[in-house]
Short mmCIF file of C-alpha atoms in Angstrom, two decimals:
data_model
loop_
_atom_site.label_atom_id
_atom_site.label_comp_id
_atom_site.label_asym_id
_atom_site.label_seq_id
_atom_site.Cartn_x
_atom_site.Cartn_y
_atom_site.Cartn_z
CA UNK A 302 -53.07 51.78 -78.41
CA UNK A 303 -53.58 48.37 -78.80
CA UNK A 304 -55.31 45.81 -81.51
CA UNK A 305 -58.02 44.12 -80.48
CA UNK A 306 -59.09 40.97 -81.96
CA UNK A 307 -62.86 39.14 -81.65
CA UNK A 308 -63.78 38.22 -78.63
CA UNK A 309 -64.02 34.24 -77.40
CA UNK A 310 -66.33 33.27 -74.47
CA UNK A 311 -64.05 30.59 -73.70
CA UNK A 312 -60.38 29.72 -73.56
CA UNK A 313 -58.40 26.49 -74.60
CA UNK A 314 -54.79 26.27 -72.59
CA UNK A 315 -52.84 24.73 -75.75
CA UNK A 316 -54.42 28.25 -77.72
CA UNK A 317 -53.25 30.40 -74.99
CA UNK A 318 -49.59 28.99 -74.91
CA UNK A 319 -49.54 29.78 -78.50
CA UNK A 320 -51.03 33.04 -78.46
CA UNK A 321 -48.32 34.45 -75.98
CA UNK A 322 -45.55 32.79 -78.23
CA UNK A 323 -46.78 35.54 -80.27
CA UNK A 324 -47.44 38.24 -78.51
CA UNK A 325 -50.64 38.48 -77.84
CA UNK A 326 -52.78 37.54 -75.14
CA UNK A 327 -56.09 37.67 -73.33
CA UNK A 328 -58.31 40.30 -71.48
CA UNK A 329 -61.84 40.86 -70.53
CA UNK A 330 -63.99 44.15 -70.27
CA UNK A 331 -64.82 43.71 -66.96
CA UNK A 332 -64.77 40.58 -64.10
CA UNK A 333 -68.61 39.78 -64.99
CA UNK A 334 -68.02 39.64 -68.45
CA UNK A 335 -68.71 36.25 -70.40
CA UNK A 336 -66.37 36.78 -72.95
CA UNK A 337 -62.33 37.57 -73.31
CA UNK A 338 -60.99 39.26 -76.68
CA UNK A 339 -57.21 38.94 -77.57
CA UNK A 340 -54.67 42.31 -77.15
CA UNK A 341 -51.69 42.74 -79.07
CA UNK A 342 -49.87 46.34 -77.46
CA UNK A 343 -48.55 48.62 -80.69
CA UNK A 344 -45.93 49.58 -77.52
CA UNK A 345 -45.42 47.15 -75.17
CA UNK A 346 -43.91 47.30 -71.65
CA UNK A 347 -41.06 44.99 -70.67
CA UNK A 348 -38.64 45.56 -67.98
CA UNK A 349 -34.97 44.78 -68.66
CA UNK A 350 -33.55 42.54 -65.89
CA UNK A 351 -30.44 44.72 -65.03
CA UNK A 352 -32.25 47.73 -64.96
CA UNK A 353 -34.48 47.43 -62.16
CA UNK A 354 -34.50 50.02 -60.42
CA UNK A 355 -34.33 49.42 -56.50
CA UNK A 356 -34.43 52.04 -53.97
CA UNK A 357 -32.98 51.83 -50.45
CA UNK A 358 -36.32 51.84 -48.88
CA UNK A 359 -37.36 48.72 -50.95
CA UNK A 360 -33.83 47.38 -50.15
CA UNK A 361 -34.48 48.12 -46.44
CA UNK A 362 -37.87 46.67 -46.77
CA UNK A 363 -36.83 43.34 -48.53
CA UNK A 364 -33.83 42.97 -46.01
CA UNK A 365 -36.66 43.24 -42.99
CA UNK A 366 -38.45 40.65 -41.75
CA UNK A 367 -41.92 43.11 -42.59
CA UNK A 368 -43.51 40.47 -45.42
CA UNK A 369 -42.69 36.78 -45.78
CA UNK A 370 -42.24 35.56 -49.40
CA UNK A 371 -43.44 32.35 -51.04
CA UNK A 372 -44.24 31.18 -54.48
CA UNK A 373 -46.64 29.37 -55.93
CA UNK A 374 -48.64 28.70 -52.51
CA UNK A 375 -51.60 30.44 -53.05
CA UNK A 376 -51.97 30.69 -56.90
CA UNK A 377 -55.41 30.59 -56.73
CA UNK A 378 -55.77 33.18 -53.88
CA UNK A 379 -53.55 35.48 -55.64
CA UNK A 380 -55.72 35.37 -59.21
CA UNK A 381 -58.50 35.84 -57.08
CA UNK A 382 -57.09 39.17 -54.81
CA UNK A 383 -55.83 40.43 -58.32
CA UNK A 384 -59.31 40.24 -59.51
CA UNK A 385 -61.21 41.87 -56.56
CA UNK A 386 -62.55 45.33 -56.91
CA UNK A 387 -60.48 48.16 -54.36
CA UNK A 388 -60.74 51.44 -54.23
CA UNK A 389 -58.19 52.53 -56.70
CA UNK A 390 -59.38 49.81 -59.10
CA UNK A 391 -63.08 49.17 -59.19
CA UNK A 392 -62.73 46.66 -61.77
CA UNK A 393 -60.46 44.33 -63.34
CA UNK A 394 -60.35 42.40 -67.18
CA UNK A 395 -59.44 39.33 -65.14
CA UNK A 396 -63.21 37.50 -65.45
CA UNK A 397 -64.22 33.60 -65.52
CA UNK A 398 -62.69 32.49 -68.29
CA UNK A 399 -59.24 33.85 -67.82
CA UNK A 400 -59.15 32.80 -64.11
CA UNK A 401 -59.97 29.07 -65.31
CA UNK A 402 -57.21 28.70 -68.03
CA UNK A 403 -54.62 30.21 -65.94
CA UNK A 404 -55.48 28.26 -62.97
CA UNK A 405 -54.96 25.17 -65.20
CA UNK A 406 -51.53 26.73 -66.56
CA UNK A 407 -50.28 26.79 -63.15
CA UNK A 408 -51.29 22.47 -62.70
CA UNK A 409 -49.47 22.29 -65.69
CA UNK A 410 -46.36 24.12 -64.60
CA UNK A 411 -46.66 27.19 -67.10
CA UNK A 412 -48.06 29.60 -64.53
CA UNK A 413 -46.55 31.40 -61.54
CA UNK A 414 -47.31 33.21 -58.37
CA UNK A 415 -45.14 35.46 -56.17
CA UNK A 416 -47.33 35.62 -52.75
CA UNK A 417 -46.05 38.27 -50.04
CA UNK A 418 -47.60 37.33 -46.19
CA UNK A 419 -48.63 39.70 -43.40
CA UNK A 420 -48.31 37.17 -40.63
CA UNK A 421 -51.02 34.45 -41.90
CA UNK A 422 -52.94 37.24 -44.21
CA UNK A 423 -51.69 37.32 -47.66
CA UNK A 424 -50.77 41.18 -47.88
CA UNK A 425 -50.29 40.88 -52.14
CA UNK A 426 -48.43 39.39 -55.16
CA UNK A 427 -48.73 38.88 -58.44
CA UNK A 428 -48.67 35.96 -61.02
CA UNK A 429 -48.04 35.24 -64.57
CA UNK A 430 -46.79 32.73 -67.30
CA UNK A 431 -42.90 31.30 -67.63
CA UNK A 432 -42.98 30.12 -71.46
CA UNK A 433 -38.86 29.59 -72.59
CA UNK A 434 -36.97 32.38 -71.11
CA UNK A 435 -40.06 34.99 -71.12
CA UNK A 436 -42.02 35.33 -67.94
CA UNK A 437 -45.47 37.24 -68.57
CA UNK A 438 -46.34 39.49 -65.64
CA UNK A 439 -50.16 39.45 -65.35
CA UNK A 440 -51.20 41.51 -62.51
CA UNK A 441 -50.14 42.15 -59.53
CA UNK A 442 -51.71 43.34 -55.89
CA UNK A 443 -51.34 44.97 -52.93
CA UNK A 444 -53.06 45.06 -49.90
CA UNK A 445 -50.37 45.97 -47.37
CA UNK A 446 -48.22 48.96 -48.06
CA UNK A 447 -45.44 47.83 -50.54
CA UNK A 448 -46.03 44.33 -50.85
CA UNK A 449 -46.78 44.16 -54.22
CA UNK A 450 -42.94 46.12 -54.42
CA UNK A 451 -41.46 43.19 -52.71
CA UNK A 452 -43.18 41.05 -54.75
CA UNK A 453 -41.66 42.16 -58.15
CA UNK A 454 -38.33 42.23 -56.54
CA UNK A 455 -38.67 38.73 -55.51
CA UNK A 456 -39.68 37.93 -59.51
CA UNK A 457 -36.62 40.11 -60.52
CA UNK A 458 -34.37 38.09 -58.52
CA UNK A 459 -36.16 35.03 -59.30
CA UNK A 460 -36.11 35.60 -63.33
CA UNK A 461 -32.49 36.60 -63.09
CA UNK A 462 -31.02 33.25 -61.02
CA UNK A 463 -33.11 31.27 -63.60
CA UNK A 464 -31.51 32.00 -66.30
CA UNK A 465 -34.88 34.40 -68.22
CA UNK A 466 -33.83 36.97 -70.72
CA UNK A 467 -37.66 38.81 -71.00
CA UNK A 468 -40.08 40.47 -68.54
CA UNK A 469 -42.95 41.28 -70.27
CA UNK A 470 -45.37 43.84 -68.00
CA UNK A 471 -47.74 43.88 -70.74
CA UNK A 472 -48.47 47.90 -70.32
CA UNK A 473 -46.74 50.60 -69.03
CA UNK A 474 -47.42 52.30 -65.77
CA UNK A 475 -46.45 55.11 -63.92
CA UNK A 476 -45.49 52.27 -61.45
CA UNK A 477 -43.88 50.37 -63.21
CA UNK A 478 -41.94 53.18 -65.10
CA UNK A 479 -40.58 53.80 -61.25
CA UNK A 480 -39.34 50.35 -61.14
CA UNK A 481 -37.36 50.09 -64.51
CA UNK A 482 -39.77 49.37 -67.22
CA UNK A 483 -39.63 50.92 -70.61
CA UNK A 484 -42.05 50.98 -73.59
CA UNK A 485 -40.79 49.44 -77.06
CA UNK A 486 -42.19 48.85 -80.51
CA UNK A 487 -44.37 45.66 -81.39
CA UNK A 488 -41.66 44.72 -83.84
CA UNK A 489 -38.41 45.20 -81.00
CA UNK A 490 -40.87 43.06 -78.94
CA UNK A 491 -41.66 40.34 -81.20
CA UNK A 492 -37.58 39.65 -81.14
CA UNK A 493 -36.93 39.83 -77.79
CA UNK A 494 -39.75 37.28 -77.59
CA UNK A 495 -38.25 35.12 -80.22
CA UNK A 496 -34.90 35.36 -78.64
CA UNK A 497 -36.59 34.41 -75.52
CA UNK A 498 -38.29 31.19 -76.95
CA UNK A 499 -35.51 29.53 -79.36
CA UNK A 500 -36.94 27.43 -81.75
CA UNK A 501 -40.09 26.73 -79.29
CA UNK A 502 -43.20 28.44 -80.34
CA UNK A 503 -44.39 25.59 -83.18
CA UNK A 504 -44.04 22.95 -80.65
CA UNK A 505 -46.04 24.01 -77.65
CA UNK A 506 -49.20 21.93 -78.09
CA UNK A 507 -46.35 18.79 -77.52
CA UNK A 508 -44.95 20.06 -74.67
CA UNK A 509 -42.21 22.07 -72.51
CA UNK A 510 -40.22 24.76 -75.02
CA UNK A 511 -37.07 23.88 -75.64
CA UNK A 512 -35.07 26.22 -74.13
CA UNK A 513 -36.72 27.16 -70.47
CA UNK A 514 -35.75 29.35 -67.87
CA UNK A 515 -36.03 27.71 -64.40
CA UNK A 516 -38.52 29.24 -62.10
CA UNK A 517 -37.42 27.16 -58.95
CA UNK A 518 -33.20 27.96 -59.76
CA UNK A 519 -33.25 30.61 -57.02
CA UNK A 520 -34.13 28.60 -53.73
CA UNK A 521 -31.12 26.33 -54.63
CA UNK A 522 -29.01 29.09 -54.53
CA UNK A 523 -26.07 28.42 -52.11
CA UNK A 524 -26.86 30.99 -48.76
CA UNK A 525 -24.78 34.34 -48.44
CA UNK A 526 -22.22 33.87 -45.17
CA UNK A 527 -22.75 36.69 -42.97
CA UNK A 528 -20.02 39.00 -42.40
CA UNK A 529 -17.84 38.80 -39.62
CA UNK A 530 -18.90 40.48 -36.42
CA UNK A 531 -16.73 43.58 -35.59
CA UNK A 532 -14.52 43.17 -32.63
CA UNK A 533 -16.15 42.54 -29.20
CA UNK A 534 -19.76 42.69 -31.16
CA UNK A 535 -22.50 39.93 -30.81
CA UNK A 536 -22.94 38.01 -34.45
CA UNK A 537 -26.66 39.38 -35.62
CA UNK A 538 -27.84 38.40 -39.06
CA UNK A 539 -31.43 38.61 -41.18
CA UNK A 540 -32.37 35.99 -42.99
CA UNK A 541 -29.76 34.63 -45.52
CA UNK A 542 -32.45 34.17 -48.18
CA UNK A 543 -33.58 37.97 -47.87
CA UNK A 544 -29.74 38.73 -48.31
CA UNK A 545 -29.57 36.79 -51.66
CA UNK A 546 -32.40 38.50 -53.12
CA UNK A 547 -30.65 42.20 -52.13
CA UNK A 548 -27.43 40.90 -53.57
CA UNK A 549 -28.78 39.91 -56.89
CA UNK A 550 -30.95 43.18 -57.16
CA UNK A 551 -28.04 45.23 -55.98
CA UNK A 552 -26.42 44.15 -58.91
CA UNK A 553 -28.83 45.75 -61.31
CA UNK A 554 -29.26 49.42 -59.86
#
C-alpha cells in the first residue's frame, strides 16, 4: 500500500528534486490524465548493488553482440516507449506532465536513460533520476526479448563503477524480485536515502548535491585484456566493453 497525496496538474523540476530527497515521488492514473498525485510506498523496492542476481543466460546474452548499449541517446524515445500502451500493459501513470519535467531533468543532468538497440530499432531501456548516490529507476521497456534485462544490467554495472550506494525500483515485481530486489520498510528506506544524499537534500533548489555518484565513471573504465589464446589457437575476443560489464556483475552473484 502506498500514501497518496493531492493531486497537481502540473510539475515544477526544483519540487520534484526535493520530493525524491524524500521519498516520494510522482505518478498519474493513466497517460491521458491531466493531473499527477505524489506516492510515498509503506514498502518500498530497492535492489542492493551486490546482490543482483545474474543468470548465465543474461551473462551469455550481455557477452553477445545480440543488443547494442548506449546511454542517454534517446532519452526522449525511451520516456516515450515506456509510456506506450502493449499488450501486457495497456496503460501507463507516465502522462504529460511527468514526461515534461523529466525530460527537463535529463537537460539538466539529473535524469538518465539506459537505451538497448536492435540494429537501428531501439529494442528497450529504461530511465530514471541520479540525485547524490541514489539512482531512481522509473520504468523500464522491452520490445525485443530481454532487452529491458540487459538494460538493468548495464545500470547495475553502471551504478556500481560510479560510486552509488541506492537503487530505488520504486515497487516490487515479480521481475524484479528475479533480479535481486527486496521490499523494506518506509523508515529502513528513508536512511538508506539519507545515507545516499549526505548533507544534500536542503540544498537542491541551488544546485548539484554534494556528494554525487558519477553516471559517466563506467565508460572511463580502463578495457579488460583478453586472455591469451591457447596454443596453436587464433586470438578471438567480444567486445572489451561487454567484458567489463560481465566482470563487474560477476562480482555480485
Amino acid at each position: 500500500m502506498s500514501h497518496r497525496i493531492s493531486p497537481q496538474l502540473d510539475l515544477d523540476p526544483d519540487l520534484v528534486l526535493r520530493a525524491y530527497a524524500m521519498g516520494v515521488f510522482p505518478m498519474a492514473d493513466d497517460r491521458r490524465a491531466a493531473s499527477v498525485y505524489w506516492v510515498e510506498p509503506k514498502l518500498r523496492g530497492i535492489l542492493p548493488l551486490d546482490d543482483f542476481h545474474l543468470s548465465r543466460s543474461l551473462r551469455k546474452t550481455i557477452l553477445s553482440d545480440r543488443f547494442r548499449v548506449t546511454t542517454d541517446k534517446a532519452f526522449h524515445e525511451i520516456v516515450q516507449l515506456c509510456a506506450e500502451s502493449a499488450p501486457d500493459r495497456p496503460d501507463t501513470w507516465i502522462n504529460g506532465p511527468i514526461e515534461r519535467v523529466f525530460i527537463e531533468l535529463h537537460r539538466r543532468g539529473f535524469a538518465h536513460s539506459i537505451e538497448c538497440w536492435d540494429g537501428d530499432r531501439l529494442a528497450g531501456g529504461l530511465y530514471g533520476l541520479a540525485l547524490g548516490r541514489a539512482f531512481f529507476g522509473e520504468s523500464m521497456v522491452t520490445r525485443v526479448r530481454d532487452a529491458s534485462k540487459v538494460a538493468f544490467a548495464h545500470l547495475v554495472a553502471r551504478l556500481k563503477a560510479g560510486g552509488f550506494t541506492l537503487l530505488d525500483c520504486q515497487f516490487q515485481t515479480d521481475h524484479l524480485a528475479s533480479l535481486g530486489a527486496v521490499e523494506i520498510p518506509r523508515d529502513d528506506y528513508v536512511a538508506l536515502l539519507d545515507g545516499a544524499l549526505g548533507d544534500s537534500a536542503a540544498g537542491l533548489s541551488a544546485g548539484a548535491p554534494s556528494v554525487a555518484g558519477d553516471w559517466l565513471a563506467l565508460d572511463r573504465l580502463p578495457p579488460i585484456p583478453p586472455a591469451p589464446p591457447a596454443e596453436g589457437a587464433g586470438t578471438v575476443s567480444g567486445p572489451l566493453s561487454r567484458k567489463v560489464i560481465a566482470q563487474l556483475l560477476t562480482h555480485t552473484s
